[in-house]
Coordinates of C-alpha atoms and ligand atoms in Angstrom, one line a residue:
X1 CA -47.6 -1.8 54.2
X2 CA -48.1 -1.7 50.6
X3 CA -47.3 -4.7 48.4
X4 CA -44.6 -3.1 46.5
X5 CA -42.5 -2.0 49.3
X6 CA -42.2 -5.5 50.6
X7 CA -39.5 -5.5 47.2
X8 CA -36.3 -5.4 48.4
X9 CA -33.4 -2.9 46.6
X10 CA -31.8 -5.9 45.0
X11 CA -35.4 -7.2 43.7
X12 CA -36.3 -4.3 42.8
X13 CA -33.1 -3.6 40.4
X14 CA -32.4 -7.4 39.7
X15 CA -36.5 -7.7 37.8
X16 CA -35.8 -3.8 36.2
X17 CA -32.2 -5.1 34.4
X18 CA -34.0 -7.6 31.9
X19 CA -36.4 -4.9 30.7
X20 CA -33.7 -2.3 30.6
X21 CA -31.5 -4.5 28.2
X22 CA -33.9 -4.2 26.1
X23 CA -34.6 0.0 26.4
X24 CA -30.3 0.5 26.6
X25 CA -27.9 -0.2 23.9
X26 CA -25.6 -3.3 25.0
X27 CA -23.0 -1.0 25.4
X28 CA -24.2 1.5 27.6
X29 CA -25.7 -1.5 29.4
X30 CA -22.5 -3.8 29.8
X31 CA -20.1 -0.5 30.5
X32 CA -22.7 1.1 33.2
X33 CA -25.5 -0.9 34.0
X34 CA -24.7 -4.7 34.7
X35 CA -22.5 -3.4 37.6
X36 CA -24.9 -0.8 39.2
X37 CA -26.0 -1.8 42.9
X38 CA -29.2 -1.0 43.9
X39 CA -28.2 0.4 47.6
X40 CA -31.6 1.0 49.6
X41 CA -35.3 0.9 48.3
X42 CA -38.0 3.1 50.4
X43 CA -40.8 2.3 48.2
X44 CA -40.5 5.9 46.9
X45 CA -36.9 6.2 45.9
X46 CA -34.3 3.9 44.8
X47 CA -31.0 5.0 45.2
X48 CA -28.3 3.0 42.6
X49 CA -24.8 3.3 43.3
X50 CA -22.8 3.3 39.9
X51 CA -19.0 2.5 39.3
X52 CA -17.6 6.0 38.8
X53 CA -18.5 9.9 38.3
X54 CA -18.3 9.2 34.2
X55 CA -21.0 6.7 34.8
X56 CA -23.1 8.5 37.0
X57 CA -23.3 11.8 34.6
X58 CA -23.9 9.4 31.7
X59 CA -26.9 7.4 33.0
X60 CA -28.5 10.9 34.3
X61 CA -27.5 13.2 31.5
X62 CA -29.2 10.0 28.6
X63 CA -30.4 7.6 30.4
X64 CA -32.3 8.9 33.4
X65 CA -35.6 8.9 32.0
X66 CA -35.7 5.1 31.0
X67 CA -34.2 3.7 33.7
X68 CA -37.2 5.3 35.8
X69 CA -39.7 4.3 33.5
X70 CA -38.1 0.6 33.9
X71 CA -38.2 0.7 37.9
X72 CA -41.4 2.2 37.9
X73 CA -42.7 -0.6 35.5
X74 CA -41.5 -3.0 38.0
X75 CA -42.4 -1.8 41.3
X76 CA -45.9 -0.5 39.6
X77 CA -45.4 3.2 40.9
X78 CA -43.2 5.9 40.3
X79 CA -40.0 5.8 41.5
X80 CA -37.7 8.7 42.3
X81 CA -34.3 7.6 40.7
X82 CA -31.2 8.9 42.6
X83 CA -27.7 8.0 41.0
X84 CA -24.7 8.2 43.2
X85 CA -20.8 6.9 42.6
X86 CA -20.0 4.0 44.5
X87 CA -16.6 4.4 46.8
X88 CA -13.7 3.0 44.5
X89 CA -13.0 -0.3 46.5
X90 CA -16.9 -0.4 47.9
X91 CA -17.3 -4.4 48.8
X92 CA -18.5 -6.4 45.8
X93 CA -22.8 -6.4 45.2
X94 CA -24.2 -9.1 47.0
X95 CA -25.5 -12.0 45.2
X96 CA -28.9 -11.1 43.7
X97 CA -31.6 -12.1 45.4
X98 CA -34.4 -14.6 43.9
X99 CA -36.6 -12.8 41.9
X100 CA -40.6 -13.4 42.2
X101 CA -41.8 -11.3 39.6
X102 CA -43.1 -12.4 35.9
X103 CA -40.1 -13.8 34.2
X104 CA -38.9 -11.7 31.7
X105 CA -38.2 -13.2 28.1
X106 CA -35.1 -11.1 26.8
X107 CA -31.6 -12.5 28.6
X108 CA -29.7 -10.0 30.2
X109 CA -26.4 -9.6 27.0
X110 CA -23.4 -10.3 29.0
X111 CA -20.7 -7.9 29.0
X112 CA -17.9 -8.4 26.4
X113 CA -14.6 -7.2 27.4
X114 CA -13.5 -4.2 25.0
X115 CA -10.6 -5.5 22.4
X116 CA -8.0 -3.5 21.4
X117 CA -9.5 -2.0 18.0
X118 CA -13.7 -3.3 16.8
X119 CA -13.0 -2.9 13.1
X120 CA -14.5 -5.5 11.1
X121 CA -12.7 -7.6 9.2
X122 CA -13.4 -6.7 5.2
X123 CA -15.8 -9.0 3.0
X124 CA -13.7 -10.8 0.4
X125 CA -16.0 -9.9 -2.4
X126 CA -16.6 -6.5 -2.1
X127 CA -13.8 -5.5 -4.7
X128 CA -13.1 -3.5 -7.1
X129 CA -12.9 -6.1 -9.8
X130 CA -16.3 -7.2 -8.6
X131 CA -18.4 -3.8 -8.4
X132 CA -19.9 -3.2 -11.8
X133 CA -19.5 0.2 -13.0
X134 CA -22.3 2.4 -15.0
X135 CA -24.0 5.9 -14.8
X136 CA -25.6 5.7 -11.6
X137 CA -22.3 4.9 -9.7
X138 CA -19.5 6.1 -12.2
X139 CA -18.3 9.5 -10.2
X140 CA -18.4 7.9 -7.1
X141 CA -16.4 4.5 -8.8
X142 CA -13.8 6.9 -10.1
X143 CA -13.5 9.3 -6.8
X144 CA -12.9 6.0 -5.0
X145 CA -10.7 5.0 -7.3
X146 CA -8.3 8.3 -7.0
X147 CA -8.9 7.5 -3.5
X148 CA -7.1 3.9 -3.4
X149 CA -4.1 5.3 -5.2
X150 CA -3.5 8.3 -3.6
X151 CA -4.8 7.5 -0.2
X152 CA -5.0 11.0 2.1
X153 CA -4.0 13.1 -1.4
X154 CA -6.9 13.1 -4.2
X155 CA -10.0 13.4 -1.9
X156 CA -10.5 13.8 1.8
X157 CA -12.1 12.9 2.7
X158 CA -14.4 10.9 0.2
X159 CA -18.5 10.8 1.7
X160 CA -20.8 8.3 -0.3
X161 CA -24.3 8.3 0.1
X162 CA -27.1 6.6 -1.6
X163 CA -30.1 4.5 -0.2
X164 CA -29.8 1.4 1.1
X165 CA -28.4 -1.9 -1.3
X166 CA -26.9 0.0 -3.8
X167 CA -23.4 -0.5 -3.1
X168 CA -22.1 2.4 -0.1
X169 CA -20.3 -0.6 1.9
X170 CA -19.1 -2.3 -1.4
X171 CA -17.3 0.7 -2.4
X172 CA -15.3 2.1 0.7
X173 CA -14.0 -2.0 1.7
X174 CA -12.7 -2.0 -2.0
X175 CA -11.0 1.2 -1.4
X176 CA -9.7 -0.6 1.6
X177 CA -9.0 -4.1 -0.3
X178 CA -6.8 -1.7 -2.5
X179 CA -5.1 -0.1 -0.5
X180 CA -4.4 -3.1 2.0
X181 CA -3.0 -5.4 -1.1
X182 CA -1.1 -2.6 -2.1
X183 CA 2.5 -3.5 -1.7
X184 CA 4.0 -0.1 -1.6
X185 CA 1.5 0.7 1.4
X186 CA 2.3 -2.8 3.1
X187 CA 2.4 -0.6 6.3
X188 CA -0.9 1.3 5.9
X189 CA -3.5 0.6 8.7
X190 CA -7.0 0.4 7.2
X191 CA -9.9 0.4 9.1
X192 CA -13.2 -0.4 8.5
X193 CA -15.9 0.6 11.3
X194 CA -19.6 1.2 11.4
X195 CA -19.9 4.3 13.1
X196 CA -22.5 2.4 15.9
X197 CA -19.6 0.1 16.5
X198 CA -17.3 2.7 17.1
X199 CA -19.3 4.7 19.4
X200 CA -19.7 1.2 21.6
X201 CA -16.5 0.7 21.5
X202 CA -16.1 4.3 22.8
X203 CA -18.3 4.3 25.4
X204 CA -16.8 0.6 26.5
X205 CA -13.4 2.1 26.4
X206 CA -14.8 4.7 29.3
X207 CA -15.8 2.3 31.0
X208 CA -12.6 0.7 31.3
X209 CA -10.5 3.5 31.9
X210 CA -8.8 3.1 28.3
X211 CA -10.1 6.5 26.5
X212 CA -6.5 7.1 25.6
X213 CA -5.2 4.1 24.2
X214 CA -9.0 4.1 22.4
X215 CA -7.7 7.5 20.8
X216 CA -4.2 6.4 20.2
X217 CA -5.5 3.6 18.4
X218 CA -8.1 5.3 16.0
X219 CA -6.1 8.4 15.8
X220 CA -3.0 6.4 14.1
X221 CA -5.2 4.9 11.6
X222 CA -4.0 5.7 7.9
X223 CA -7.1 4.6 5.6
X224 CA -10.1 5.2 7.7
X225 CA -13.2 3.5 6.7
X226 CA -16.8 4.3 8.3
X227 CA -19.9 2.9 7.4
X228 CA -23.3 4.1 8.2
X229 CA -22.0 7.5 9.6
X230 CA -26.2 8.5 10.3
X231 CA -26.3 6.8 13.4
X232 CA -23.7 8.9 15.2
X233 CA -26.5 11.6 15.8
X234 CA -28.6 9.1 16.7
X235 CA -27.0 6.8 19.4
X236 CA -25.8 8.9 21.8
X237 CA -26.0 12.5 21.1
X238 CA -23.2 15.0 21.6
X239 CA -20.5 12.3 23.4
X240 CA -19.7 10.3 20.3
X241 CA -20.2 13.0 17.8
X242 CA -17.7 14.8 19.5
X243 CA -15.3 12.1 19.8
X244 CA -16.1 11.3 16.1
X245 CA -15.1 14.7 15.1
X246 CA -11.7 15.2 17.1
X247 CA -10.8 11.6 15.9
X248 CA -11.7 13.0 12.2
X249 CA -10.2 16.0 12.9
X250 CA -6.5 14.4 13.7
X251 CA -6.3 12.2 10.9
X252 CA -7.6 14.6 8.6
X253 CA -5.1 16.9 9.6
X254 CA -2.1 14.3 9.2
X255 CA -3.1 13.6 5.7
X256 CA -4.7 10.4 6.5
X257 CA -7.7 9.3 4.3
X258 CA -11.5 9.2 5.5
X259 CA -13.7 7.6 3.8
X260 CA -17.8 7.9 5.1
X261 CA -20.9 6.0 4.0
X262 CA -24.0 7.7 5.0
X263 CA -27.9 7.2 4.1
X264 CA -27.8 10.5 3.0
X265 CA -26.3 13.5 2.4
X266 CA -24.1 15.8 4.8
X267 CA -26.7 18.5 4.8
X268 CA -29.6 16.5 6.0
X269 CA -27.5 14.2 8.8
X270 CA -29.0 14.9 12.5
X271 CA -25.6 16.5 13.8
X272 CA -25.7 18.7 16.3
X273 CA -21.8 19.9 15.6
X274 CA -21.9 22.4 12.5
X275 CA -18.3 22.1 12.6
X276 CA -18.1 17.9 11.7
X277 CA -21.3 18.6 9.1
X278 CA -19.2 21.3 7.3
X279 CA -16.1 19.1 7.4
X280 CA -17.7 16.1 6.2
X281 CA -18.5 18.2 2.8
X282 CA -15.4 20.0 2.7
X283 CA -14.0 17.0 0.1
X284 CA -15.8 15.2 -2.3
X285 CA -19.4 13.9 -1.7
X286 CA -20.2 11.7 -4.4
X287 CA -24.3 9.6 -4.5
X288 CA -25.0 6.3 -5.7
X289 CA -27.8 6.1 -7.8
X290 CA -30.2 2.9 -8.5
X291 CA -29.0 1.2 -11.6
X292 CA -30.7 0.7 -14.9
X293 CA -31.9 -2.7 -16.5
X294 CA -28.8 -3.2 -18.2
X295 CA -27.0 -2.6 -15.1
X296 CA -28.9 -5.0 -13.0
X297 CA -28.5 -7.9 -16.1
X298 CA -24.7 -6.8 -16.0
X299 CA -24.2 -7.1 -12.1
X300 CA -26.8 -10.4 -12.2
X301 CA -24.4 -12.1 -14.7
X302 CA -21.3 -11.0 -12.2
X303 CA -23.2 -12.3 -9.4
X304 CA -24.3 -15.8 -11.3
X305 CA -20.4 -16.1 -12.7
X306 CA -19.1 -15.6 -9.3
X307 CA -21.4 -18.4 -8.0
X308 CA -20.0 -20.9 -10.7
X309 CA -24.3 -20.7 -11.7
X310 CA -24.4 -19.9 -15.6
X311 CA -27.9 -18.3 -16.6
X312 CA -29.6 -17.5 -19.8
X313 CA -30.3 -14.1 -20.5
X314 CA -34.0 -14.6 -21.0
X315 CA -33.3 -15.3 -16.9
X316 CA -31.3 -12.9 -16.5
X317 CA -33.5 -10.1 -17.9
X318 CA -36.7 -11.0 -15.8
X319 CA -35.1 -11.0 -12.7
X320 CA -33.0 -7.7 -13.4
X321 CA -37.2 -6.4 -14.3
X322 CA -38.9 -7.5 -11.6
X323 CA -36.3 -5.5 -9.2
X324 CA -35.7 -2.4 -9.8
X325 CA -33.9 -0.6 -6.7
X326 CA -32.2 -2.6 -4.2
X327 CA -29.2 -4.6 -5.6
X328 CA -29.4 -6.1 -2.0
X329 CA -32.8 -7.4 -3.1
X330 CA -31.8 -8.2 -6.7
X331 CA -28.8 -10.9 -5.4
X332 CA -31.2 -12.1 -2.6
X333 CA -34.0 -12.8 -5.9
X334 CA -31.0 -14.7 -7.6
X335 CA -29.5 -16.6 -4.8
X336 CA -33.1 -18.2 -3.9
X337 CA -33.5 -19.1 -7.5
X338 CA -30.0 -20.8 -7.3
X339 CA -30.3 -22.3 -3.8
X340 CA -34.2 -23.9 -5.0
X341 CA -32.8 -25.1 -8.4
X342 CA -29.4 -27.1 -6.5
X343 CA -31.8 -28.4 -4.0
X344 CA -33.9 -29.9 -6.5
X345 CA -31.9 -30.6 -9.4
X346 CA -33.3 -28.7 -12.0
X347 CA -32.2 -26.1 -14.6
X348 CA -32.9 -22.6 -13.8
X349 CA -35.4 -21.5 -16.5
X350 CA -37.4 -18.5 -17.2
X351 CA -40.5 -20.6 -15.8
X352 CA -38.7 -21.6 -13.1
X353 CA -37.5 -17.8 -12.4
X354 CA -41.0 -17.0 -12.6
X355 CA -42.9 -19.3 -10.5
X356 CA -39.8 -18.8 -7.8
X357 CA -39.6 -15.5 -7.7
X358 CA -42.6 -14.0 -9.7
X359 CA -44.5 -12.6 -6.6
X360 CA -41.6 -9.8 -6.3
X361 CA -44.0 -7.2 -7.4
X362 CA -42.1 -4.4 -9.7
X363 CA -41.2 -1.5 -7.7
X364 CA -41.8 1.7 -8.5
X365 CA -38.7 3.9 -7.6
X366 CA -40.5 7.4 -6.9
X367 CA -43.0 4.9 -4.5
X368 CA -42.6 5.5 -0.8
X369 CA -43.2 3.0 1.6
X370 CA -44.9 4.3 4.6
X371 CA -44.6 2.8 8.6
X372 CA -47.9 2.0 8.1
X373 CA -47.5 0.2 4.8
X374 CA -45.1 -2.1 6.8
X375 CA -47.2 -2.3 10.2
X376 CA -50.3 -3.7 7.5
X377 CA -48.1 -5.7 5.8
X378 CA -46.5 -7.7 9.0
X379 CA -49.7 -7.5 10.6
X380 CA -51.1 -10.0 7.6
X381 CA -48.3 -11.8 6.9
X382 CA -47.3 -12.9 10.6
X383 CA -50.6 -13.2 11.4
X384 CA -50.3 -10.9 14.2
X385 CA -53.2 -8.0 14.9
X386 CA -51.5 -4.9 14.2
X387 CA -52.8 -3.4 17.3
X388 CA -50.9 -6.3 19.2
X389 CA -47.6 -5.0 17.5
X390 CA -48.3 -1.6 18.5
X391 CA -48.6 -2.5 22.2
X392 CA -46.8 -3.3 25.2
X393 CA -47.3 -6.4 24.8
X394 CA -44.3 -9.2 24.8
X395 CA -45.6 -12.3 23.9
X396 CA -43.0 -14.3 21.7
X397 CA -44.7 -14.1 18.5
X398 CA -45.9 -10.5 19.0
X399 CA -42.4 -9.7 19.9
X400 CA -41.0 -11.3 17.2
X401 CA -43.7 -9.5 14.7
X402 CA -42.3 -6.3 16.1
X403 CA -39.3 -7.1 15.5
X404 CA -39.6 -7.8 11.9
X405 CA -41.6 -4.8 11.6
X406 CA -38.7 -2.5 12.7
X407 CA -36.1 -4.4 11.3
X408 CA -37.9 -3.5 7.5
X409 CA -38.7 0.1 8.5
X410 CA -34.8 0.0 9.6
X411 CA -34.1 -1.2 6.4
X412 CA -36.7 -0.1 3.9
X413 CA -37.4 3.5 4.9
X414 CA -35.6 6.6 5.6
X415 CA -37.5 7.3 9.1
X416 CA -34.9 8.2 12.2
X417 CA -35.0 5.7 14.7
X418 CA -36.7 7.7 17.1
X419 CA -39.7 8.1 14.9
X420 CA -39.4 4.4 13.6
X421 CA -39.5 3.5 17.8
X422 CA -42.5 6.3 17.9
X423 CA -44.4 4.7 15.6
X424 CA -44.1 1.2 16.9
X425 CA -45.9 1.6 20.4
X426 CA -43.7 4.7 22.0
X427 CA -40.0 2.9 21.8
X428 CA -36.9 5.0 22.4
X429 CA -34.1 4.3 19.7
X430 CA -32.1 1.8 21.5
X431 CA -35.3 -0.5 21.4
X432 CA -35.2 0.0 17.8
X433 CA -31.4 -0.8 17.3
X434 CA -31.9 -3.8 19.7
X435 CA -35.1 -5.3 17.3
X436 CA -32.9 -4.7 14.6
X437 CA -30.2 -6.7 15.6
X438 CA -32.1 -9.3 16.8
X439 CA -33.6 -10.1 13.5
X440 CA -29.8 -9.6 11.7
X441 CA -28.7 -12.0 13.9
X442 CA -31.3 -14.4 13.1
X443 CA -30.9 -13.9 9.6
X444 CA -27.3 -14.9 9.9
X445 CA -28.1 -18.1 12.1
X446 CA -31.3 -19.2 10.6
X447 CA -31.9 -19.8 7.0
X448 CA -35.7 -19.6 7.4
X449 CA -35.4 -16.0 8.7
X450 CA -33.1 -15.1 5.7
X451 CA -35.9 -15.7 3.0
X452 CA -38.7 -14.6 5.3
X453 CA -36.7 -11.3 5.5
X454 CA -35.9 -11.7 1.7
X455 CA -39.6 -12.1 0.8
X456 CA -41.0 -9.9 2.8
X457 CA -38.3 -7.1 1.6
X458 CA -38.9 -7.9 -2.0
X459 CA -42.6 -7.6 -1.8
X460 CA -41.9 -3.5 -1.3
X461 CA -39.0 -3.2 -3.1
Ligands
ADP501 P1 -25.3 -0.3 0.9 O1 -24.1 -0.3 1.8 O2 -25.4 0.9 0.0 O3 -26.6 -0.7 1.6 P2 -24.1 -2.7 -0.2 O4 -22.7 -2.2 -0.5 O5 -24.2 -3.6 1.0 O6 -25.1 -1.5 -0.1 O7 -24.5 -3.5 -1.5 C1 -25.6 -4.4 -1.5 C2 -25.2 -5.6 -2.4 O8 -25.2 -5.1 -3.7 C3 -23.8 -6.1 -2.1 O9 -23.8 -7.5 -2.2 C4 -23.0 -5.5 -3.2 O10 -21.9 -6.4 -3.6 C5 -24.0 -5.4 -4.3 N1 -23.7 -4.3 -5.2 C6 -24.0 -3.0 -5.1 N2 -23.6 -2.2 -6.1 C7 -22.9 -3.1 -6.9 C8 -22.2 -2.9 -8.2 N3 -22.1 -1.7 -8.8 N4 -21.7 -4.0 -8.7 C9 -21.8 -5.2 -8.1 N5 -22.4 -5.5 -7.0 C10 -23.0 -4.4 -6.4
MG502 MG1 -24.0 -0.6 3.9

């Protein structure tokens, strides 16, 4: 007998879950995967029982081809995959059995039970009162504007679009802030969603048999606000732009406001419904642009004032020239000066600006970072061979250089996430999204991240 059909069906599946939270999207995983039973193993096929009919035509219709590529990773040979709906009160999986193989590093994300609505809450600062107005934003400042005060009227819906950092999310919560602090519209429901958030909660709301009351719920929504509207193609194909577009659709048709913040414009999203592209520019699409010098003094000096930090123009001048198109990148510059002159006691200068921050090399705005640019540049910085990040392999450190390495091709070029995941050693999109978050949650838990991230963002920027 060969070795690999000594694995048992439950070893088998219980050493392929690790490496397939890492290929699936949490959701997908927690809704469909964490409760899949791995029913008999012949060496040659593995058949997986799955909670219900939605969940089997799911996994085979997106999923099928990673989950074999997982098993087969495990048990070293192909494996024919056959998916097949468990009987509704089918006795409970037995407990897994130990696992032998090479431990895995990634921890299998436990399943979170679906609330009632996943809108974030909105950021206190992004305002009105605290976006700085000026040519490169003014149409899409005053469209927003008409927006807040005639919510579903002036322009539906309203689509924003620029590149990252220049103010798309700031925008549509202020419309929100507006409208919510409105008292004549004390009963308005705004809601703020990424449009990745909203296709997990989707897909979590299959799972739990609580489609309609996900539909009541967005569908009654007066002020609709979605962020980052380019990864609906992107997640999961037809499903959630189809649920997208109906949810759209009924508000749209009640005169309730939508308000969309994309990466770019309707025409070049990756949709495969003509019907929700031609819909998106049926009101007013309006771009963000990347602000001038005076701009990014006026918008430092907002930024500085709201921190209680007072700076000299001389300051305030070179840091607005040393970065040129990423106000993301311009506030992270002027928090690290702030943060280095509390810590150690001293006034912020123009020396001190300079020796702090004065390795931000100028960006050129028509210069386009390449996938390689960013491979070479992590490569040297992280002191990891770029053919190691390229790889399979997942050593900690080489991991984590990969992971950095999509995160700024996430963040710093326009690449889809399937050619991002290409580039970096064959990786399907949810390995992408995964890296990504990974490295946003460490910048939000660990400060040494943050101005790694920073510096290594301001370098191209
Ligand atoms: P995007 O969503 O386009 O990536 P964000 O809205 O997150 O960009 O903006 C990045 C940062 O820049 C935020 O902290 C935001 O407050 C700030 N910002 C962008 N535009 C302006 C502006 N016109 N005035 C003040 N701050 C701005
Ligand atoms: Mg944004």
């Amino acid at each position: 007998m060969s070795q690999e059909t000594s694995l048992t069906s439950d070893q088998l599946w219980n050493a392929a879950l690790p490496i397939l939270a890492e290929h699936i999207n949490e959701a997908t995983y927690d809704a469909f995967i964490a409760d899949a039973v791995a029913l008999e193993y012949t060496g040659q096929r593995l058949r997986l029982g799955v909670s219900s009919d939605f969940a089997r035509d799911w996994l085979q219709r997106h999923h099928a081809q990673v989950i074999g590529d997982c098993i087969a990773q495990v048990a070293q040979q192909p494996v024919q995959l056959v998916m097949e709906t468990l009987p509704a009160n089918a006795a409970p999986p037995s407990p897994p059995a130990p696992v032998t193989l090479p431990p895995v590093e990634t921890p299998v994300p436990r399943a979170q039970p679906s609330s009632e609505m996943q809108a974030a809450p909105l950021n206190p600062k992004y305002t009105f009162e605290n976006f700085v107005v000026a040519d490169c934003n003014r149409f899409a400042h005053a469209a927003a504007l008409q927006v807040a005060k005639n919510p579903g009227k002036a322009y539906n819906p309203l689509f924003i679009h620029s590149a990252s950092g220049l103010g798309k999310t700031h925008l549509i919560q202020a419309i929100g802030h507006a409208i919510a602090n409105d008292p004549e519209r004390s009963h308005y429901r705004v809601v703020y969603i990424s449009a990745e958030a909203f296709v997990n909660h989707m897909i979590s709301s299959m799972r739990d048999n609580t489609i309609d009351q996900f539909r009541r719920n967005y569908r009654s929504v007066d002020c609709w606000l979605v962020d980052d509207i380019q990864f609906i193609a992107q997640i999961e194909g037809p499903a959630s732009e189809e649920e997208f577009f109906h949810t759209f659709s009924t508000l749209y048709e009640t005169n309730r406001q939508v308000v969309i913040a994309s990466d770019c414009p309707p025409r070049h999203l990756q949709l495969m419904n003509e019907r929700l592209r031609s819909r998106l520019e049926m009101g007013i699409v309006a771009d963000l642009r990347s602000p001038d010098i005076e701009t990014r003094v006026a918008i430092l000096e907002k930024k500085a004032l709201n921190e209680g930090v007072h700076l000299s123009r001389d300051v305030l001048e070179y840091v607005a020239s040393k970065i040129e198109s990423n106000i993301r990148v311009l506030e992270g510059a002027l928090l690290k000066l702030c943060a280095y002159a509390s810590l150690n006691q001293v006034e912020i200068t123009r020396q001190l600006a300079e020796e702090i921050i004065g390795d931000y090399s100028t960006s050129h705005t028509d210069r386009r970072i390449s996938l390689q640019d960013i491979l070479d540049y992590v490569a040297s910085e992280l002191n990891c061979p770029a053919e190691d990040i390229v790889s399979k392999k997942r050593t900690q450190n080489i991991a984590w250089a990969r992971q950095v390495a999509i995160y700024l091709a996430r963040e710093l070029t326009d690449n889809s996430l399937a050619r991002i995941g290409q580039f970096f050693g064959n990786r399907d999109h949810s390995t992408v999204l995964h890296s990504y978050n990974k490295v946003q949650e460490a910048i939000e838990h660990d400060e040494q991240v943050l101005w790694l991230i920073n510096d290594l963002k301001a370098t191209f920027e």
